[in-house]
Amino acid sequence: MNTISWGILMPIGAIVARNFKGFGPAWFYIHVSCQILGSLGGIAGSVTGLMLGHKSSGIEYKGHKCIGITLMSLATVQVLAGFLLRPKPDHKYRRFWNLFHYALGYTAIVLGIVNIFKGFDILEPPKSWRYAYMGILAALVFLGVVGAAFTHWNKKKN
Ligand code: HEM
Ligand code: HEM
């Protein structure tokens, strides 16, 4: 649940917001759907982690736990601020909202990926799990970088 939510859905949502604005308004609905699903799945996954942690008394994974709790807060703030605080695109304060939203959003994505690898270290599943996620991550990074280069180049051309 955590890997799919924080590690796949949320990065896809960011890639779509970053690179697909030129294709019409659908990017917004895809972004919001990915981020809401990612947040709900990610919070459910973290609560599952906390419950597992509670059952194994005496064993605590401090770093993994702190990042997990931070992520739940970031996702909650991000979704609430997305709906309640977002000014219209041409509003004079919109750039501050963007700055805040980008900073929190990318922080959550990076922390999410870090915690997934910490999770693999805790559970020690077969190596293939880690490799499978590394493959997906490489594909996401590739998509993000190619998309960023393409939109950058397209903006320059126009
Ligand atoms: C955990 C939830 C969320 C995360 C992690 C997240 C992350 C991001 C990121 C990283 C970007 C920047 C993409 C770029 O580089 O251009 C972005 C853009 C955007 N997000 Fe979110 N987002 C979340 C939820 C939401 C919600 C709930 C809304 C609206 C209801 C929203 C609306 C937007 C808009 C409008 C933009 C484009 C801003 C602009 O460039 O003018 N996001 N988001
Ligand atoms: C962003 C992703 C993740 C988040 C937010 C998250 C969150 C959490 C949290 C909050 C705990 C409780 C820690 C404690 O009480 O000491 C936990 C425990 C745990 N997590 Fe994660 N986790 C993530 C990814 C993963 C992954 C990918 C795996 C395995 C492949 C994993 C495996 C575990 C295990 C096995 C425990 C239980 C520890 C115990 O029984 O004491 N986690 N997780």
JSON list of C-alpha atoms and ligand atoms in Angstrom, two decimals:
[
{"chain": "A", "resi": 1, "resn": "MET", "atom": "CA", "xyz": [0.00, 0.00, 0.00]},
{"chain": "A", "resi": 2, "resn": "ASN", "atom": "CA", "xyz": [2.79, 2.42, 0.93]},
{"chain": "A", "resi": 3, "resn": "THR", "atom": "CA", "xyz": [4.90, 1.64, -2.11]},
{"chain": "A", "resi": 4, "resn": "ILE", "atom": "CA", "xyz": [2.03, 2.08, -4.56]},
{"chain": "A", "resi": 5, "resn": "SER", "atom": "CA", "xyz": [0.66, 5.20, -2.84]},
{"chain": "A", "resi": 6, "resn": "TRP", "atom": "CA", "xyz": [3.77, 7.23, -1.99]},
{"chain": "A", "resi": 7, "resn": "GLY", "atom": "CA", "xyz": [6.10, 5.64, -4.47]},
{"chain": "A", "resi": 8, "resn": "ILE", "atom": "CA", "xyz": [4.02, 5.36, -7.65]},
{"chain": "A", "resi": 9, "resn": "LEU", "atom": "CA", "xyz": [0.72, 7.31, -7.53]},
{"chain": "A", "resi": 10, "resn": "MET", "atom": "CA", "xyz": [2.13, 10.51, -6.04]},
{"chain": "A", "resi": 11, "resn": "PRO", "atom": "CA", "xyz": [5.11, 10.77, -8.39]},
{"chain": "A", "resi": 12, "resn": "ILE", "atom": "CA", "xyz": [2.78, 10.13, -11.37]},
{"chain": "A", "resi": 13, "resn": "GLY", "atom": "CA", "xyz": [0.49, 12.91, -10.08]},
{"chain": "A", "resi": 14, "resn": "ALA", "atom": "CA", "xyz": [3.44, 15.34, -9.92]},
{"chain": "A", "resi": 15, "resn": "ILE", "atom": "CA", "xyz": [4.71, 14.34, -13.38]},
{"chain": "A", "resi": 16, "resn": "VAL", "atom": "CA", "xyz": [1.25, 14.94, -14.80]},
{"chain": "A", "resi": 17, "resn": "ALA", "atom": "CA", "xyz": [1.01, 18.40, -13.14]},
{"chain": "A", "resi": 18, "resn": "ARG", "atom": "CA", "xyz": [4.51, 19.31, -14.27]},
{"chain": "A", "resi": 19, "resn": "ASN", "atom": "CA", "xyz": [4.37, 18.09, -17.86]},
{"chain": "A", "resi": 20, "resn": "PHE", "atom": "CA", "xyz": [0.81, 17.72, -19.11]},
{"chain": "A", "resi": 21, "resn": "LYS", "atom": "CA", "xyz": [-0.68, 21.20, -18.66]},
{"chain": "A", "resi": 22, "resn": "GLY", "atom": "CA", "xyz": [-0.37, 21.75, -22.42]},
{"chain": "A", "resi": 23, "resn": "PHE", "atom": "CA", "xyz": [-2.86, 18.95, -23.17]},
{"chain": "A", "resi": 24, "resn": "GLY", "atom": "CA", "xyz": [-6.01, 20.59, -21.78]},
{"chain": "A", "resi": 25, "resn": "PRO", "atom": "CA", "xyz": [-7.69, 20.63, -18.35]},
{"chain": "A", "resi": 26, "resn": "ALA", "atom": "CA", "xyz": [-7.59, 16.84, -17.77]},
{"chain": "A", "resi": 27, "resn": "TRP", "atom": "CA", "xyz": [-4.17, 17.13, -16.07]},
{"chain": "A", "resi": 28, "resn": "PHE", "atom": "CA", "xyz": [-5.83, 18.79, -13.06]},
{"chain": "A", "resi": 29, "resn": "TYR", "atom": "CA", "xyz": [-8.33, 15.97, -12.47]},
{"chain": "A", "resi": 30, "resn": "ILE", "atom": "CA", "xyz": [-5.66, 13.32, -12.97]},
{"chain": "A", "resi": 31, "resn": "HIS", "atom": "CA", "xyz": [-3.33, 15.18, -10.57]},
{"chain": "A", "resi": 32, "resn": "VAL", "atom": "CA", "xyz": [-5.98, 15.57, -7.87]},
{"chain": "A", "resi": 33, "resn": "SER", "atom": "CA", "xyz": [-7.18, 11.95, -8.25]},
{"chain": "A", "resi": 34, "resn": "CYS", "atom": "CA", "xyz": [-3.63, 10.54, -8.02]},
{"chain": "A", "resi": 35, "resn": "GLN", "atom": "CA", "xyz": [-2.81, 12.73, -5.01]},
{"chain": "A", "resi": 36, "resn": "ILE", "atom": "CA", "xyz": [-6.05, 12.03, -3.10]},
{"chain": "A", "resi": 37, "resn": "LEU", "atom": "CA", "xyz": [-5.83, 8.28, -3.76]},
{"chain": "A", "resi": 38, "resn": "GLY", "atom": "CA", "xyz": [-2.11, 8.38, -2.92]},
{"chain": "A", "resi": 39, "resn": "SER", "atom": "CA", "xyz": [-2.77, 10.26, 0.33]},
{"chain": "A", "resi": 40, "resn": "LEU", "atom": "CA", "xyz": [-5.61, 7.97, 1.44]},
{"chain": "A", "resi": 41, "resn": "GLY", "atom": "CA", "xyz": [-3.70, 4.80, 0.52]},
{"chain": "A", "resi": 42, "resn": "GLY", "atom": "CA", "xyz": [-0.55, 6.21, 2.09]},
{"chain": "A", "resi": 43, "resn": "ILE", "atom": "CA", "xyz": [-2.27, 7.14, 5.33]},
{"chain": "A", "resi": 44, "resn": "ALA", "atom": "CA", "xyz": [-3.91, 3.69, 5.48]},
{"chain": "A", "resi": 45, "resn": "GLY", "atom": "CA", "xyz": [-0.47, 2.13, 4.83]},
{"chain": "A", "resi": 46, "resn": "SER", "atom": "CA", "xyz": [1.18, 4.19, 7.56]},
{"chain": "A", "resi": 47, "resn": "VAL", "atom": "CA", "xyz": [-1.56, 3.34, 10.06]},
{"chain": "A", "resi": 48, "resn": "THR", "atom": "CA", "xyz": [-1.00, -0.33, 9.15]},
{"chain": "A", "resi": 49, "resn": "GLY", "atom": "CA", "xyz": [2.72, 0.23, 9.85]},
{"chain": "A", "resi": 50, "resn": "LEU", "atom": "CA", "xyz": [1.93, 1.81, 13.21]},
{"chain": "A", "resi": 51, "resn": "MET", "atom": "CA", "xyz": [-0.34, -1.13, 14.09]},
{"chain": "A", "resi": 52, "resn": "LEU", "atom": "CA", "xyz": [2.40, -3.61, 13.16]},
{"chain": "A", "resi": 53, "resn": "GLY", "atom": "CA", "xyz": [4.82, -1.54, 15.25]},
{"chain": "A", "resi": 54, "resn": "HIS", "atom": "CA", "xyz": [2.40, -1.64, 18.19]},
{"chain": "A", "resi": 55, "resn": "LYS", "atom": "CA", "xyz": [2.13, -5.45, 17.99]},
{"chain": "A", "resi": 56, "resn": "SER", "atom": "CA", "xyz": [5.89, -6.01, 18.10]},
{"chain": "A", "resi": 57, "resn": "SER", "atom": "CA", "xyz": [6.61, -4.38, 21.45]},
{"chain": "A", "resi": 58, "resn": "GLY", "atom": "CA", "xyz": [10.23, -3.50, 22.13]},
{"chain": "A", "resi": 59, "resn": "ILE", "atom": "CA", "xyz": [11.03, -3.11, 18.42]},
{"chain": "A", "resi": 60, "resn": "GLU", "atom": "CA", "xyz": [10.86, 0.40, 17.09]},
{"chain": "A", "resi": 61, "resn": "TYR", "atom": "CA", "xyz": [12.11, 1.76, 13.79]},
{"chain": "A", "resi": 62, "resn": "LYS", "atom": "CA", "xyz": [12.53, 5.39, 14.79]},
{"chain": "A", "resi": 63, "resn": "GLY", "atom": "CA", "xyz": [13.58, 6.84, 11.41]},
{"chain": "A", "resi": 64, "resn": "HIS", "atom": "CA", "xyz": [10.97, 4.90, 9.42]},
{"chain": "A", "resi": 65, "resn": "LYS", "atom": "CA", "xyz": [8.30, 5.85, 11.94]},
{"chain": "A", "resi": 66, "resn": "CYS", "atom": "CA", "xyz": [9.20, 9.59, 12.06]},
{"chain": "A", "resi": 67, "resn": "ILE", "atom": "CA", "xyz": [9.24, 9.83, 8.27]},
{"chain": "A", "resi": 68, "resn": "GLY", "atom": "CA", "xyz": [5.90, 7.98, 8.14]},
{"chain": "A", "resi": 69, "resn": "ILE", "atom": "CA", "xyz": [4.26, 10.38, 10.58]},
{"chain": "A", "resi": 70, "resn": "THR", "atom": "CA", "xyz": [5.76, 13.39, 8.77]},
{"chain": "A", "resi": 71, "resn": "LEU", "atom": "CA", "xyz": [4.38, 12.05, 5.48]},
{"chain": "A", "resi": 72, "resn": "MET", "atom": "CA", "xyz": [0.87, 11.64, 6.88]},
{"chain": "A", "resi": 73, "resn": "SER", "atom": "CA", "xyz": [0.95, 15.29, 8.03]},
{"chain": "A", "resi": 74, "resn": "LEU", "atom": "CA", "xyz": [2.39, 16.58, 4.74]},
{"chain": "A", "resi": 75, "resn": "ALA", "atom": "CA", "xyz": [-0.24, 14.75, 2.69]},
{"chain": "A", "resi": 76, "resn": "THR", "atom": "CA", "xyz": [-3.08, 16.02, 4.90]},
{"chain": "A", "resi": 77, "resn": "VAL", "atom": "CA", "xyz": [-1.90, 19.64, 4.74]},
{"chain": "A", "resi": 78, "resn": "GLN", "atom": "CA", "xyz": [-1.28, 19.39, 1.01]},
{"chain": "A", "resi": 79, "resn": "VAL", "atom": "CA", "xyz": [-4.75, 18.07, 0.17]},
{"chain": "A", "resi": 80, "resn": "LEU", "atom": "CA", "xyz": [-6.55, 20.50, 2.52]},
{"chain": "A", "resi": 81, "resn": "ALA", "atom": "CA", "xyz": [-4.53, 23.47, 1.23]},
{"chain": "A", "resi": 82, "resn": "GLY", "atom": "CA", "xyz": [-5.20, 22.30, -2.33]},
{"chain": "A", "resi": 83, "resn": "PHE", "atom": "CA", "xyz": [-8.92, 22.61, -1.81]},
{"chain": "A", "resi": 84, "resn": "LEU", "atom": "CA", "xyz": [-9.27, 25.34, 0.82]},
{"chain": "A", "resi": 85, "resn": "LEU", "atom": "CA", "xyz": [-6.42, 27.79, 0.17]},
{"chain": "A", "resi": 86, "resn": "ARG", "atom": "CA", "xyz": [-5.72, 27.65, -3.57]},
{"chain": "A", "resi": 87, "resn": "PRO", "atom": "CA", "xyz": [-6.14, 31.12, -5.13]},
{"chain": "A", "resi": 88, "resn": "LYS", "atom": "CA", "xyz": [-7.28, 31.47, -8.77]},
{"chain": "A", "resi": 89, "resn": "PRO", "atom": "CA", "xyz": [-4.39, 31.10, -11.29]},
{"chain": "A", "resi": 90, "resn": "ASP", "atom": "CA", "xyz": [-4.18, 34.88, -11.94]},
{"chain": "A", "resi": 91, "resn": "HIS", "atom": "CA", "xyz": [-4.50, 35.93, -8.28]},
{"chain": "A", "resi": 92, "resn": "LYS", "atom": "CA", "xyz": [-1.54, 37.94, -6.98]},
{"chain": "A", "resi": 93, "resn": "TYR", "atom": "CA", "xyz": [-0.91, 35.46, -4.14]},
{"chain": "A", "resi": 94, "resn": "ARG", "atom": "CA", "xyz": [-1.05, 32.40, -6.39]},
{"chain": "A", "resi": 95, "resn": "ARG", "atom": "CA", "xyz": [2.75, 32.25, -6.72]},
{"chain": "A", "resi": 96, "resn": "PHE", "atom": "CA", "xyz": [3.08, 31.91, -2.94]},
{"chain": "A", "resi": 97, "resn": "TRP", "atom": "CA", "xyz": [0.59, 29.07, -2.91]},
{"chain": "A", "resi": 98, "resn": "ASN", "atom": "CA", "xyz": [2.55, 27.44, -5.78]},
{"chain": "A", "resi": 99, "resn": "LEU", "atom": "CA", "xyz": [5.84, 27.80, -3.91]},
{"chain": "A", "resi": 100, "resn": "PHE", "atom": "CA", "xyz": [4.34, 26.22, -0.79]},
{"chain": "A", "resi": 101, "resn": "HIS", "atom": "CA", "xyz": [2.59, 23.48, -2.76]},
{"chain": "A", "resi": 102, "resn": "TYR", "atom": "CA", "xyz": [5.68, 22.59, -4.83]},
{"chain": "A", "resi": 103, "resn": "ALA", "atom": "CA", "xyz": [7.98, 22.57, -1.78]},
{"chain": "A", "resi": 104, "resn": "LEU", "atom": "CA", "xyz": [5.68, 20.36, 0.31]},
{"chain": "A", "resi": 105, "resn": "GLY", "atom": "CA", "xyz": [4.81, 18.17, -2.68]},
{"chain": "A", "resi": 106, "resn": "TYR", "atom": "CA", "xyz": [8.36, 17.39, -3.75]},
{"chain": "A", "resi": 107, "resn": "THR", "atom": "CA", "xyz": [9.47, 16.95, -0.11]},
{"chain": "A", "resi": 108, "resn": "ALA", "atom": "CA", "xyz": [6.71, 14.36, 0.37]},
{"chain": "A", "resi": 109, "resn": "ILE", "atom": "CA", "xyz": [7.70, 12.51, -2.80]},
{"chain": "A", "resi": 110, "resn": "VAL", "atom": "CA", "xyz": [11.40, 12.35, -1.87]},
{"chain": "A", "resi": 111, "resn": "LEU", "atom": "CA", "xyz": [10.68, 11.32, 1.75]},
{"chain": "A", "resi": 112, "resn": "GLY", "atom": "CA", "xyz": [8.19, 8.72, 0.51]},
{"chain": "A", "resi": 113, "resn": "ILE", "atom": "CA", "xyz": [10.81, 7.09, -1.72]},
{"chain": "A", "resi": 114, "resn": "VAL", "atom": "CA", "xyz": [13.41, 7.16, 1.10]},
{"chain": "A", "resi": 115, "resn": "ASN", "atom": "CA", "xyz": [10.93, 5.46, 3.46]},
{"chain": "A", "resi": 116, "resn": "ILE", "atom": "CA", "xyz": [10.10, 2.76, 0.94]},
{"chain": "A", "resi": 117, "resn": "PHE", "atom": "CA", "xyz": [13.77, 1.71, 0.86]},
{"chain": "A", "resi": 118, "resn": "LYS", "atom": "CA", "xyz": [13.89, 1.86, 4.67]},
{"chain": "A", "resi": 119, "resn": "GLY", "atom": "CA", "xyz": [10.78, -0.35, 4.67]},
{"chain": "A", "resi": 120, "resn": "PHE", "atom": "CA", "xyz": [12.54, -2.89, 2.44]},
{"chain": "A", "resi": 121, "resn": "ASP", "atom": "CA", "xyz": [15.45, -2.91, 4.93]},
{"chain": "A", "resi": 122, "resn": "ILE", "atom": "CA", "xyz": [13.02, -3.64, 7.79]},
{"chain": "A", "resi": 123, "resn": "LEU", "atom": "CA", "xyz": [10.96, -6.36, 6.12]},
{"chain": "A", "resi": 124, "resn": "GLU", "atom": "CA", "xyz": [13.85, -7.88, 4.12]},
{"chain": "A", "resi": 125, "resn": "PRO", "atom": "CA", "xyz": [11.64, -9.36, 1.41]},
{"chain": "A", "resi": 126, "resn": "PRO", "atom": "CA", "xyz": [13.26, -11.21, -1.54]},
{"chain": "A", "resi": 127, "resn": "LYS", "atom": "CA", "xyz": [15.65, -8.89, -3.43]},
{"chain": "A", "resi": 128, "resn": "SER", "atom": "CA", "xyz": [13.30, -8.98, -6.43]},
{"chain": "A", "resi": 129, "resn": "TRP", "atom": "CA", "xyz": [10.87, -6.63, -4.58]},
{"chain": "A", "resi": 130, "resn": "ARG", "atom": "CA", "xyz": [13.53, -3.97, -4.30]},
{"chain": "A", "resi": 131, "resn": "TYR", "atom": "CA", "xyz": [14.63, -4.46, -7.91]},
{"chain": "A", "resi": 132, "resn": "ALA", "atom": "CA", "xyz": [11.05, -4.29, -9.15]},
{"chain": "A", "resi": 133, "resn": "TYR", "atom": "CA", "xyz": [10.52, -0.98, -7.38]},
{"chain": "A", "resi": 134, "resn": "MET", "atom": "CA", "xyz": [13.89, 0.33, -8.57]},
{"chain": "A", "resi": 135, "resn": "GLY", "atom": "CA", "xyz": [12.79, -0.45, -12.14]},
{"chain": "A", "resi": 136, "resn": "ILE", "atom": "CA", "xyz": [9.51, 1.41, -11.67]},
{"chain": "A", "resi": 137, "resn": "LEU", "atom": "CA", "xyz": [11.35, 4.33, -10.07]},
{"chain": "A", "resi": 138, "resn": "ALA", "atom": "CA", "xyz": [13.84, 4.49, -12.94]},
{"chain": "A", "resi": 139, "resn": "ALA", "atom": "CA", "xyz": [10.92, 4.61, -15.40]},
{"chain": "A", "resi": 140, "resn": "LEU", "atom": "CA", "xyz": [9.28, 7.43, -13.38]},
{"chain": "A", "resi": 141, "resn": "VAL", "atom": "CA", "xyz": [12.51, 9.44, -13.22]},
{"chain": "A", "resi": 142, "resn": "PHE", "atom": "CA", "xyz": [12.98, 8.93, -16.96]},
{"chain": "A", "resi": 143, "resn": "LEU", "atom": "CA", "xyz": [9.42, 10.14, -17.65]},
{"chain": "A", "resi": 144, "resn": "GLY", "atom": "CA", "xyz": [9.89, 13.15, -15.35]},
{"chain": "A", "resi": 145, "resn": "VAL", "atom": "CA", "xyz": [13.22, 14.19, -16.87]},
{"chain": "A", "resi": 146, "resn": "VAL", "atom": "CA", "xyz": [12.18, 13.68, -20.50]},
{"chain": "A", "resi": 147, "resn": "GLY", "atom": "CA", "xyz": [8.90, 15.52, -19.83]},
{"chain": "A", "resi": 148, "resn": "ALA", "atom": "CA", "xyz": [10.71, 18.40, -18.11]},
{"chain": "A", "resi": 149, "resn": "ALA", "atom": "CA", "xyz": [13.23, 18.70, -20.95]},
{"chain": "A", "resi": 150, "resn": "PHE", "atom": "CA", "xyz": [10.46, 18.59, -23.52]},
{"chain": "A", "resi": 151, "resn": "THR", "atom": "CA", "xyz": [8.23, 21.22, -21.85]},
{"chain": "A", "resi": 152, "resn": "HIS", "atom": "CA", "xyz": [11.28, 23.44, -21.28]},
{"chain": "A", "resi": 153, "resn": "TRP", "atom": "CA", "xyz": [12.29, 23.21, -24.92]},
{"chain": "A", "resi": 154, "resn": "ASN", "atom": "CA", "xyz": [8.71, 23.78, -26.08]},
{"chain": "A", "resi": 155, "resn": "LYS", "atom": "CA", "xyz": [8.40, 26.92, -23.92]},
{"chain": "A", "resi": 156, "resn": "LYS", "atom": "CA", "xyz": [11.64, 28.32, -25.37]},
{"chain": "A", "resi": 157, "resn": "LYS", "atom": "CA", "xyz": [10.49, 27.66, -28.92]},
{"chain": "A", "resi": 158, "resn": "ASN", "atom": "CA", "xyz": [7.21, 29.59, -28.46]},
{"chain": "B", "resi": 1, "resn": "HEM", "atom": "C1", "xyz": [-0.45, 14.95, -1.34]},
{"chain": "B", "resi": 1, "resn": "HEM", "atom": "C2", "xyz": [-1.07, 15.65, -2.24]},
{"chain": "B", "resi": 1, "resn": "HEM", "atom": "C3", "xyz": [-0.39, 16.45, -3.34]},
{"chain": "B", "resi": 1, "resn": "HEM", "atom": "C4", "xyz": [0.92, 16.45, -3.77]},
{"chain": "B", "resi": 1, "resn": "HEM", "atom": "C5", "xyz": [2.07, 15.60, -3.24]},
{"chain": "B", "resi": 1, "resn": "HEM", "atom": "C6", "xyz": [1.02, 17.43, -4.84]},
{"chain": "B", "resi": 1, "resn": "HEM", "atom": "C7", "xyz": [2.17, 17.72, -5.53]},
{"chain": "B", "resi": 1, "resn": "HEM", "atom": "C8", "xyz": [2.28, 18.65, -6.54]},
{"chain": "B", "resi": 1, "resn": "HEM", "atom": "C9", "xyz": [3.51, 18.99, -7.21]},
{"chain": "B", "resi": 1, "resn": "HEM", "atom": "C10", "xyz": [4.87, 18.38, -6.90]},
{"chain": "B", "resi": 1, "resn": "HEM", "atom": "C11", "xyz": [3.22, 19.95, -8.14]},
{"chain": "B", "resi": 1, "resn": "HEM", "atom": "C12", "xyz": [4.22, 20.67, -9.01]},
{"chain": "B", "resi": 1, "resn": "HEM", "atom": "C13", "xyz": [4.37, 20.14, -10.39]},
{"chain": "B", "resi": 1, "resn": "HEM", "atom": "C14", "xyz": [5.37, 21.03, -11.14]},
{"chain": "B", "resi": 1, "resn": "HEM", "atom": "O1", "xyz": [6.59, 20.85, -10.94]},
{"chain": "B", "resi": 1, "resn": "HEM", "atom": "O2", "xyz": [4.93, 21.88, -11.91]},
{"chain": "B", "resi": 1, "resn": "HEM", "atom": "C15", "xyz": [1.80, 20.22, -8.07]},
{"chain": "B", "resi": 1, "resn": "HEM", "atom": "C16", "xyz": [1.11, 21.14, -8.84]},
{"chain": "B", "resi": 1, "resn": "HEM", "atom": "C17", "xyz": [-0.22, 21.47, -8.66]},
{"chain": "B", "resi": 1, "resn": "HEM", "atom": "N1", "xyz": [-1.10, 20.90, -7.76]},
{"chain": "B", "resi": 1, "resn": "HEM", "atom": "FE1", "xyz": [-0.67, 19.44, -6.44]},
{"chain": "B", "resi": 1, "resn": "HEM", "atom": "N2", "xyz": [-0.22, 17.99, -5.06]},
{"chain": "B", "resi": 1, "resn": "HEM", "atom": "C18", "xyz": [-1.11, 17.43, -4.15]},
{"chain": "B", "resi": 1, "resn": "HEM", "atom": "C19", "xyz": [-2.46, 17.70, -4.03]},
{"chain": "B", "resi": 1, "resn": "HEM", "atom": "C20", "xyz": [-3.14, 18.68, -4.74]},
{"chain": "B", "resi": 1, "resn": "HEM", "atom": "C21", "xyz": [-4.54, 19.02, -4.58]},
{"chain": "B", "resi": 1, "resn": "HEM", "atom": "C22", "xyz": [-5.48, 18.33, -3.58]},
{"chain": "B", "resi": 1, "resn": "HEM", "atom": "C23", "xyz": [-4.82, 20.03, -5.46]},
{"chain": "B", "resi": 1, "resn": "HEM", "atom": "C24", "xyz": [-6.10, 20.76, -5.73]},
{"chain": "B", "resi": 1, "resn": "HEM", "atom": "C25", "xyz": [-7.25, 20.54, -5.18]},
{"chain": "B", "resi": 1, "resn": "HEM", "atom": "C26", "xyz": [-3.61, 20.32, -6.19]},
{"chain": "B", "resi": 1, "resn": "HEM", "atom": "C27", "xyz": [-3.48, 21.26, -7.18]},
{"chain": "B", "resi": 1, "resn": "HEM", "atom": "C28", "xyz": [-2.34, 21.54, -7.90]},
{"chain": "B", "resi": 1, "resn": "HEM", "atom": "C29", "xyz": [-2.24, 22.56, -8.92]},
{"chain": "B", "resi": 1, "resn": "HEM", "atom": "C30", "xyz": [-3.35, 23.51, -9.37]},
{"chain": "B", "resi": 1, "resn": "HEM", "atom": "C31", "xyz": [-0.91, 22.51, -9.39]},
{"chain": "B", "resi": 1, "resn": "HEM", "atom": "C32", "xyz": [-0.31, 23.40, -10.49]},
{"chain": "B", "resi": 1, "resn": "HEM", "atom": "C33", "xyz": [0.09, 24.71, -9.95]},
{"chain": "B", "resi": 1, "resn": "HEM", "atom": "C34", "xyz": [0.63, 25.61, -11.05]},
{"chain": "B", "resi": 1, "resn": "HEM", "atom": "O3", "xyz": [1.67, 25.25, -11.66]},
{"chain": "B", "resi": 1, "resn": "HEM", "atom": "O4", "xyz": [0.00, 26.64, -11.30]},
{"chain": "B", "resi": 1, "resn": "HEM", "atom": "N3", "xyz": [-2.61, 19.47, -5.73]},
{"chain": "B", "resi": 1, "resn": "HEM", "atom": "N4", "xyz": [1.25, 19.42, -7.07]},
{"chain": "B", "resi": 2, "resn": "HEM", "atom": "C1", "xyz": [6.50, 5.76, 2.42]},
{"chain": "B", "resi": 2, "resn": "HEM", "atom": "C2", "xyz": [6.38, 4.51, 2.73]},
{"chain": "B", "resi": 2, "resn": "HEM", "atom": "C3", "xyz": [6.16, 3.98, 4.11]},
{"chain": "B", "resi": 2, "resn": "HEM", "atom": "C4", "xyz": [5.61, 4.57, 5.21]},
{"chain": "B", "resi": 2, "resn": "HEM", "atom": "C5", "xyz": [5.04, 5.98, 5.32]},
{"chain": "B", "resi": 2, "resn": "HEM", "atom": "C6", "xyz": [5.63, 3.60, 6.30]},
{"chain": "B", "resi": 2, "resn": "HEM", "atom": "C7", "xyz": [5.19, 3.83, 7.60]},
{"chain": "B", "resi": 2, "resn": "HEM", "atom": "C8", "xyz": [5.43, 2.99, 8.67]},
{"chain": "B", "resi": 2, "resn": "HEM", "atom": "C9", "xyz": [5.24, 3.30, 10.06]},
{"chain": "B", "resi": 2, "resn": "HEM", "atom": "C10", "xyz": [4.71, 4.62, 10.59]},
{"chain": "B", "resi": 2, "resn": "HEM", "atom": "C11", "xyz": [5.59, 2.20, 10.80]},
{"chain": "B", "resi": 2, "resn": "HEM", "atom": "C12", "xyz": [5.59, 2.06, 12.34]},
{"chain": "B", "resi": 2, "resn": "HEM", "atom": "C13", "xyz": [7.01, 2.03, 12.85]},
{"chain": "B", "resi": 2, "resn": "HEM", "atom": "C14", "xyz": [7.15, 1.68, 14.32]},
{"chain": "B", "resi": 2, "resn": "HEM", "atom": "O1", "xyz": [6.15, 1.73, 15.07]},
{"chain": "B", "resi": 2, "resn": "HEM", "atom": "O2", "xyz": [8.30, 1.41, 14.76]},
{"chain": "B", "resi": 2, "resn": "HEM", "atom": "C15", "xyz": [5.99, 1.18, 9.87]},
{"chain": "B", "resi": 2, "resn": "HEM", "atom": "C16", "xyz": [6.40, -0.10, 10.22]},
{"chain": "B", "resi": 2, "resn": "HEM", "atom": "C17", "xyz": [6.75, -1.07, 9.32]},
{"chain": "B", "resi": 2, "resn": "HEM", "atom": "N1", "xyz": [6.95, -0.90, 7.96]},
{"chain": "B", "resi": 2, "resn": "HEM", "atom": "FE1", "xyz": [6.62, 0.77, 6.92]},
{"chain": "B", "resi": 2, "resn": "HEM", "atom": "N2", "xyz": [6.17, 2.43, 5.82]},
{"chain": "B", "resi": 2, "resn": "HEM", "atom": "C18", "xyz": [6.49, 2.62, 4.49]},
{"chain": "B", "resi": 2, "resn": "HEM", "atom": "C19", "xyz": [7.04, 1.69, 3.61]},
{"chain": "B", "resi": 2, "resn": "HEM", "atom": "C20", "xyz": [7.27, 0.37, 3.94]},
{"chain": "B", "resi": 2, "resn": "HEM", "atom": "C21", "xyz": [7.64, -0.66, 3.00]},
{"chain": "B", "resi": 2, "resn": "HEM", "atom": "C22", "xyz": [7.83, -0.44, 1.50]},
{"chain": "B", "resi": 2, "resn": "HEM", "atom": "C23", "xyz": [7.79, -1.80, 3.71]},
{"chain": "B", "resi": 2, "resn": "HEM", "atom": "C24", "xyz": [8.14, -3.19, 3.28]},
{"chain": "B", "resi": 2, "resn": "HEM", "atom": "C25", "xyz": [8.40, -3.56, 2.06]},
{"chain": "B", "resi": 2, "resn": "HEM", "atom": "C26", "xyz": [7.52, -1.50, 5.12]},
{"chain": "B", "resi": 2, "resn": "HEM", "atom": "C27", "xyz": [7.56, -2.41, 6.14]},
{"chain": "B", "resi": 2, "resn": "HEM", "atom": "C28", "xyz": [7.29, -2.12, 7.45]},
{"chain": "B", "resi": 2, "resn": "HEM", "atom": "C29", "xyz": [7.29, -3.12, 8.50]},
{"chain": "B", "resi": 2, "resn": "HEM", "atom": "C30", "xyz": [7.59, -4.61, 8.34]},
{"chain": "B", "resi": 2, "resn": "HEM", "atom": "C31", "xyz": [6.95, -2.47, 9.68]},
{"chain": "B", "resi": 2, "resn": "HEM", "atom": "C32", "xyz": [6.69, -3.12, 11.05]},
{"chain": "B", "resi": 2, "resn": "HEM", "atom": "C33", "xyz": [7.69, -2.96, 12.03]},
{"chain": "B", "resi": 2, "resn": "HEM", "atom": "C34", "xyz": [7.32, -3.75, 13.26]},
{"chain": "B", "resi": 2, "resn": "HEM", "atom": "O3", "xyz": [6.64, -4.80, 13.16]},
{"chain": "B", "resi": 2, "resn": "HEM", "atom": "O4", "xyz": [7.72, -3.31, 14.32]},
{"chain": "B", "resi": 2, "resn": "HEM", "atom": "N3", "xyz": [7.20, -0.18, 5.21]},
{"chain": "B", "resi": 2, "resn": "HEM", "atom": "N4", "xyz": [5.89, 1.67, 8.59]}
]
